PDB file of C-alpha atoms in Angstrom:
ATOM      1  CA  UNK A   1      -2.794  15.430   0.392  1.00  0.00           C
ATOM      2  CA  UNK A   2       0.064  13.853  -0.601  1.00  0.00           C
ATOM      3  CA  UNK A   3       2.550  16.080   1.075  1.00  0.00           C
ATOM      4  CA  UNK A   4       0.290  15.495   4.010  1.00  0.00           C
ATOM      5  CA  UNK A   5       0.548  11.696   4.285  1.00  0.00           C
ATOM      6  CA  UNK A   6       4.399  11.820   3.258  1.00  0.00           C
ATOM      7  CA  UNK A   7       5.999  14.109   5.573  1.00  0.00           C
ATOM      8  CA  UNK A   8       3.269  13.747   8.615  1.00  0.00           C
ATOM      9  CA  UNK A   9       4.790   9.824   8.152  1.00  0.00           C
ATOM     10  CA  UNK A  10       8.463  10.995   7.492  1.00  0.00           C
ATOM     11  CA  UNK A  11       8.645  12.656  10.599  1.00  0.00           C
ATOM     12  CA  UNK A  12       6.758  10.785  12.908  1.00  0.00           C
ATOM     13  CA  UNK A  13       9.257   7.536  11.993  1.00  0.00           C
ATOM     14  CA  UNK A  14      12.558   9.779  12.266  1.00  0.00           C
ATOM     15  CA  UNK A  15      12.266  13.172  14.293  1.00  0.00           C
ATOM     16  CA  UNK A  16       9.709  12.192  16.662  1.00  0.00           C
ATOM     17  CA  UNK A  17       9.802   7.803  16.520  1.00  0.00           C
ATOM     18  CA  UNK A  18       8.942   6.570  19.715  1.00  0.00           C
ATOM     19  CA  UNK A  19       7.688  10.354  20.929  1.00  0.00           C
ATOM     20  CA  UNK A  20       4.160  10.011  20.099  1.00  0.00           C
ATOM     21  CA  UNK A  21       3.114  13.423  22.873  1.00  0.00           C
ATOM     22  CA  UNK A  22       6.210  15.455  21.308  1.00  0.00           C
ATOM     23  CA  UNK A  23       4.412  15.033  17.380  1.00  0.00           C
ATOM     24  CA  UNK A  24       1.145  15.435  19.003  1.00  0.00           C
ATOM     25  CA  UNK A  25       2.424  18.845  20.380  1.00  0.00           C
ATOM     26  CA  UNK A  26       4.366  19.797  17.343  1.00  0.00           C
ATOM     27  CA  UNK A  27       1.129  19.712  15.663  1.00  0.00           C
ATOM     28  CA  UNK A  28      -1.168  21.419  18.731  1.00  0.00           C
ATOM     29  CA  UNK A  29       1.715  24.365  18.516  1.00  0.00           C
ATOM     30  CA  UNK A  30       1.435  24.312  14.713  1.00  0.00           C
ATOM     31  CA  UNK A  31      -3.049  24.405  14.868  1.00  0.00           C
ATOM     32  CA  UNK A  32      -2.489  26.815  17.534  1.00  0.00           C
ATOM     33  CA  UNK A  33      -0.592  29.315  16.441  1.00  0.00           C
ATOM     34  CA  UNK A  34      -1.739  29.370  12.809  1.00  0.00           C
ATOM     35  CA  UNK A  35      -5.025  29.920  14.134  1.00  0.00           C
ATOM     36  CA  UNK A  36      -3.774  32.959  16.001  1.00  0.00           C
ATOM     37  CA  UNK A  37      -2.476  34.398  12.837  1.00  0.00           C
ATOM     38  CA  UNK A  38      -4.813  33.657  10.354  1.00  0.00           C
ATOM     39  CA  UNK A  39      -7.723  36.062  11.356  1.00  0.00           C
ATOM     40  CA  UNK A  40      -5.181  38.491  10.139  1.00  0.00           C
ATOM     41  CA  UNK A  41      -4.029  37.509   6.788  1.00  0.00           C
ATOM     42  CA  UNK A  42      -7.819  36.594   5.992  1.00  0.00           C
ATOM     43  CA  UNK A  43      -7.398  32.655   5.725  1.00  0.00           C
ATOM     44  CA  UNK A  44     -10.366  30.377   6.613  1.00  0.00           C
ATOM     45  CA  UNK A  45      -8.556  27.033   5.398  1.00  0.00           C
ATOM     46  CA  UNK A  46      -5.247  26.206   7.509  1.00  0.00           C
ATOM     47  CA  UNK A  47      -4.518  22.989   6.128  1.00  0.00           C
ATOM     48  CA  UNK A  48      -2.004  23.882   3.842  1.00  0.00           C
ATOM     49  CA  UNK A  49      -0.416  26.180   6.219  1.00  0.00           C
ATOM     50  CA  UNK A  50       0.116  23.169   8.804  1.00  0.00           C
ATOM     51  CA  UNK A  51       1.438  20.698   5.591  1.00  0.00           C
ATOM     52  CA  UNK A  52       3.618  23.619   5.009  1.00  0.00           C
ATOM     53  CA  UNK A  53       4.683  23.495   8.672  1.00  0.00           C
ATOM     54  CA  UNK A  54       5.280  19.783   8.721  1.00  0.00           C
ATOM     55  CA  UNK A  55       7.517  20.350   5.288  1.00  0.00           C
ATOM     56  CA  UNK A  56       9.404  23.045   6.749  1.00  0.00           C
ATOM     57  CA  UNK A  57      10.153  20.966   9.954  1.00  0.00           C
ATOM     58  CA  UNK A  58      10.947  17.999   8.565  1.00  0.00           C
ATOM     59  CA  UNK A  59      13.538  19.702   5.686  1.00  0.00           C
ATOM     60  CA  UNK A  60      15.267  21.614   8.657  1.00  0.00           C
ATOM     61  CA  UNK A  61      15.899  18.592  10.492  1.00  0.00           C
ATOM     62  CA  UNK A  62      17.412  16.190   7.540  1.00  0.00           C
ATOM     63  CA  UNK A  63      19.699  19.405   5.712  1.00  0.00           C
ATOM     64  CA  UNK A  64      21.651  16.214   3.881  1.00  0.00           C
ATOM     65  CA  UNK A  65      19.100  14.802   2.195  1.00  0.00           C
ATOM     66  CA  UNK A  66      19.245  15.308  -2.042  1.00  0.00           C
ATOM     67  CA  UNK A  67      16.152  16.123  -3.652  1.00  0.00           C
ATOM     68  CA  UNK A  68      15.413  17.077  -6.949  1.00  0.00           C
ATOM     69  CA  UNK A  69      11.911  18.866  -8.670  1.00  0.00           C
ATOM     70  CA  UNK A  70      10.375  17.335 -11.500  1.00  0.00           C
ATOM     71  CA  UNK A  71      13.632  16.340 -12.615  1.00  0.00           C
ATOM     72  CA  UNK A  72      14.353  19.742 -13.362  1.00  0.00           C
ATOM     73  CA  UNK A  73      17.027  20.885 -10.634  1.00  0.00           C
ATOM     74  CA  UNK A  74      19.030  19.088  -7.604  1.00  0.00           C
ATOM     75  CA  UNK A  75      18.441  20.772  -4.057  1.00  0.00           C
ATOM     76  CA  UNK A  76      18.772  19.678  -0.490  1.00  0.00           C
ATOM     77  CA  UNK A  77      15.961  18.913   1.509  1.00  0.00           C
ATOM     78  CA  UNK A  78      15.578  22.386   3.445  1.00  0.00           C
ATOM     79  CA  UNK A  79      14.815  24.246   0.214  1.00  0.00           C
ATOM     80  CA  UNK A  80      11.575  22.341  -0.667  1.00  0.00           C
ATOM     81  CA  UNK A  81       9.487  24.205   0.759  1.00  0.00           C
ATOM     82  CA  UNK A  82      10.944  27.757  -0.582  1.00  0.00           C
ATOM     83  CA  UNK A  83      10.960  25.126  -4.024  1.00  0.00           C
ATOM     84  CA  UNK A  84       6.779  24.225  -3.383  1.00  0.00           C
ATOM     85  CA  UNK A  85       6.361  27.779  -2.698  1.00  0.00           C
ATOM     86  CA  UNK A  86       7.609  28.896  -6.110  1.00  0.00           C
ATOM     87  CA  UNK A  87       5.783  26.379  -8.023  1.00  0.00           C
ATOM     88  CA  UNK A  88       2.432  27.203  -6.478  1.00  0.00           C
ATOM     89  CA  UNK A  89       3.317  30.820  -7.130  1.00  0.00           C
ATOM     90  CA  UNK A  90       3.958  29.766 -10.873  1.00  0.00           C
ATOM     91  CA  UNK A  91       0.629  28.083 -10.953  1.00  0.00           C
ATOM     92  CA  UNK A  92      -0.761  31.288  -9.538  1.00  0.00           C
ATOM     93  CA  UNK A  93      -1.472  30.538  -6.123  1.00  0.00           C
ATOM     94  CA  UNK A  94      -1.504  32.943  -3.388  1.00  0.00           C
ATOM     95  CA  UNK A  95       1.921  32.697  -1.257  1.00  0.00           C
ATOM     96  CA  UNK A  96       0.563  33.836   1.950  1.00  0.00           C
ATOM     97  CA  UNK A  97      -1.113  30.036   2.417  1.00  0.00           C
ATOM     98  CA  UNK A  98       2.824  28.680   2.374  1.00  0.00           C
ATOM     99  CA  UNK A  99       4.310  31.453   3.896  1.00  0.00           C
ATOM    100  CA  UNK A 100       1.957  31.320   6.660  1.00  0.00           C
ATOM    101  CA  UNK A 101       2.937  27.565   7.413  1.00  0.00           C
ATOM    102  CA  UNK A 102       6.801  28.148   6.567  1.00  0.00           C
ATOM    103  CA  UNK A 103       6.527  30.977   9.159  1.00  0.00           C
ATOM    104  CA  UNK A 104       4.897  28.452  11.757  1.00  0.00           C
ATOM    105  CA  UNK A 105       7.150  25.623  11.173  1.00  0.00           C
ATOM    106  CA  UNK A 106      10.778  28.203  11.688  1.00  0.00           C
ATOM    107  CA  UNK A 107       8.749  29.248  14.782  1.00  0.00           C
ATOM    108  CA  UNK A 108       8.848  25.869  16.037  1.00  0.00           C
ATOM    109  CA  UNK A 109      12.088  24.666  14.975  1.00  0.00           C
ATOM    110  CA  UNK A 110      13.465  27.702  16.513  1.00  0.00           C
ATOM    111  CA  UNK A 111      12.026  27.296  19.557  1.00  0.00           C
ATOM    112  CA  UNK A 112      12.656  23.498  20.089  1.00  0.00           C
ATOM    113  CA  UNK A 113      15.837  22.894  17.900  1.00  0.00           C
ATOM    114  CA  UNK A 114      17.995  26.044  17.720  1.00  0.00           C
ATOM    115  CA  UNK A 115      17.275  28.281  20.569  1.00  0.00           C
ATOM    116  CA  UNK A 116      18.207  25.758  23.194  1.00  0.00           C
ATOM    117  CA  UNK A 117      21.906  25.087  21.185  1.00  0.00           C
ATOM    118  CA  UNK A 118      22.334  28.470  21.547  1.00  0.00           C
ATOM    119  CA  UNK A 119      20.825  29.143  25.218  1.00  0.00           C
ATOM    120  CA  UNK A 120      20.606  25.990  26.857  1.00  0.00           C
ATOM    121  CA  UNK A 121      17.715  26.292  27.934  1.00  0.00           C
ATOM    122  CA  UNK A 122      14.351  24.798  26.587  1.00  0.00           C
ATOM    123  CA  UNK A 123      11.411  26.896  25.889  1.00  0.00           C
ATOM    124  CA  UNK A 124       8.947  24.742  24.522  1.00  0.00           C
ATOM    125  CA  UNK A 125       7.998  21.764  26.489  1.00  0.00           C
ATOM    126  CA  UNK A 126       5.738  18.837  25.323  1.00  0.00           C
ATOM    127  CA  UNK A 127       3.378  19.190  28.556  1.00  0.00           C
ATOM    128  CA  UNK A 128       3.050  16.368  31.230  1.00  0.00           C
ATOM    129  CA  UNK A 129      -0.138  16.040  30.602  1.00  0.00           C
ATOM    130  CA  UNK A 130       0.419  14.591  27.007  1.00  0.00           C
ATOM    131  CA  UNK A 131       3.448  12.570  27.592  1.00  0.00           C
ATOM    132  CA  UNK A 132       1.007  10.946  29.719  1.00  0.00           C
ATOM    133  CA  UNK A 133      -1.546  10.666  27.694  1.00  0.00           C
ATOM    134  CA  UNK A 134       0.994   9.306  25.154  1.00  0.00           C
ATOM    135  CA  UNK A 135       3.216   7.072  27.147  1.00  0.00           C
ATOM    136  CA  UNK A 136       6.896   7.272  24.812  1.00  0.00           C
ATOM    137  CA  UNK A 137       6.949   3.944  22.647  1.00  0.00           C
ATOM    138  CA  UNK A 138      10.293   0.960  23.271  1.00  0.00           C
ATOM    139  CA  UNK A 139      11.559   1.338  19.501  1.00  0.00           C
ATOM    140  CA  UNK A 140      14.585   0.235  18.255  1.00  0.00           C
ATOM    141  CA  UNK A 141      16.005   2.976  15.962  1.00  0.00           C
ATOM    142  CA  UNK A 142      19.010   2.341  13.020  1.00  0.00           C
ATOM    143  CA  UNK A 143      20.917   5.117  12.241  1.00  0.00           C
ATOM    144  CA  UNK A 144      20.196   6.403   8.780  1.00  0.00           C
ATOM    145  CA  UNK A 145      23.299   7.419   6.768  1.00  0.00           C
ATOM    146  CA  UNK A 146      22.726  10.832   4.658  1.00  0.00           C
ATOM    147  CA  UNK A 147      21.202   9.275   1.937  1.00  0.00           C
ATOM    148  CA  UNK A 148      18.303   8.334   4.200  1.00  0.00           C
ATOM    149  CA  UNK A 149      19.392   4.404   4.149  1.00  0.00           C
ATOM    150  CA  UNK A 150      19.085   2.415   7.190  1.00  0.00           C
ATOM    151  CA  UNK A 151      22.903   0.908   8.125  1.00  0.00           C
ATOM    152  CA  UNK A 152      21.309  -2.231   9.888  1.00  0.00           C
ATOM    153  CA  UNK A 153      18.803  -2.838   7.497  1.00  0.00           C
ATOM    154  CA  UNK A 154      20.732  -2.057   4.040  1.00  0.00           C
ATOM    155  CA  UNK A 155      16.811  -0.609   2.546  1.00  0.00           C
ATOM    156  CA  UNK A 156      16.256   2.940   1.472  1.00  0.00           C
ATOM    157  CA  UNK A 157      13.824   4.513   3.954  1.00  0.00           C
ATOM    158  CA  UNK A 158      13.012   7.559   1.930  1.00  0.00           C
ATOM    159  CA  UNK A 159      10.489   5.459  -0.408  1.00  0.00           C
TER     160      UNK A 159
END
């Protein structure tokens, strides 16, 4: 749950502030497509899987950011989840519940952050129909430096 509340708010106030239809989509692809898959890997509960998604997402987009586990060992932010996947593997967990969601998430930031770099073109839309169902909100964004600080503000917005 925590990971839930923490990243779901992460990215919706840096990757997607003020584009309320593009998160709600993110999240749609995510359900979506995890429910797609998971008849075949034998998974009733796709919670995790989407957590894992958000995680995956929101590491890929902020590569600068220093984390560290349990105080243990340093990493950058897009090896938590491949860090979250080993620990639950430790505590004997299945992996297919991560991998499932880590699998998801690269699908998505594929789709909507690399492939069009690469192609120029866009594959994956947000729909019309939700940007107008979610008008985009007038926010006022600071750059972050790569410590996750906010320049105008001087306050660390990593909490």
């Amino acid at each position: 749950m925590f990971f839930l509340c923490r990243y779901c708010k992460l990215l919706e106030e840096t990757s997607f502030r003020g584009r309320t239809a593009d998160f709600f989509f993110m999240l749609l692809f995510g359900g979506v497509l995890l429910t797609m898959v998971a008849p075949f890997v034998n998974i009733q509960f796709l919670g995790s899987s989407l957590t894992f998604m958000m995680v995956y997402v929101w590491g890929r987009r902020n590569p600068n950011i220093q984390m560290s586990f349990l105080g243990l060992f340093n990493f950058t932010a897009p090896y938590l989840p491949w860090v979250l996947l080993g620990f639950s593997v430790l505590l004997g967990s299945s992996p297919v519940v991560d991998l499932l969601g880590m699998a998801a998430g690269h699908v998505y930031y594929f789709l909507v952050d690399v492939y069009p770099r690469i192609s120029g073109r866009q594959l994956l839309k947000t729909p019309g129909l939700l940007k107008a169902l979610f008008p985009p909100d007038d926010v006022v964004a600071f750059p972050q430096d790569e410590r996750g600080f906010d320049q105008a503000a001087g306050v660390n917005a990593q909490f």
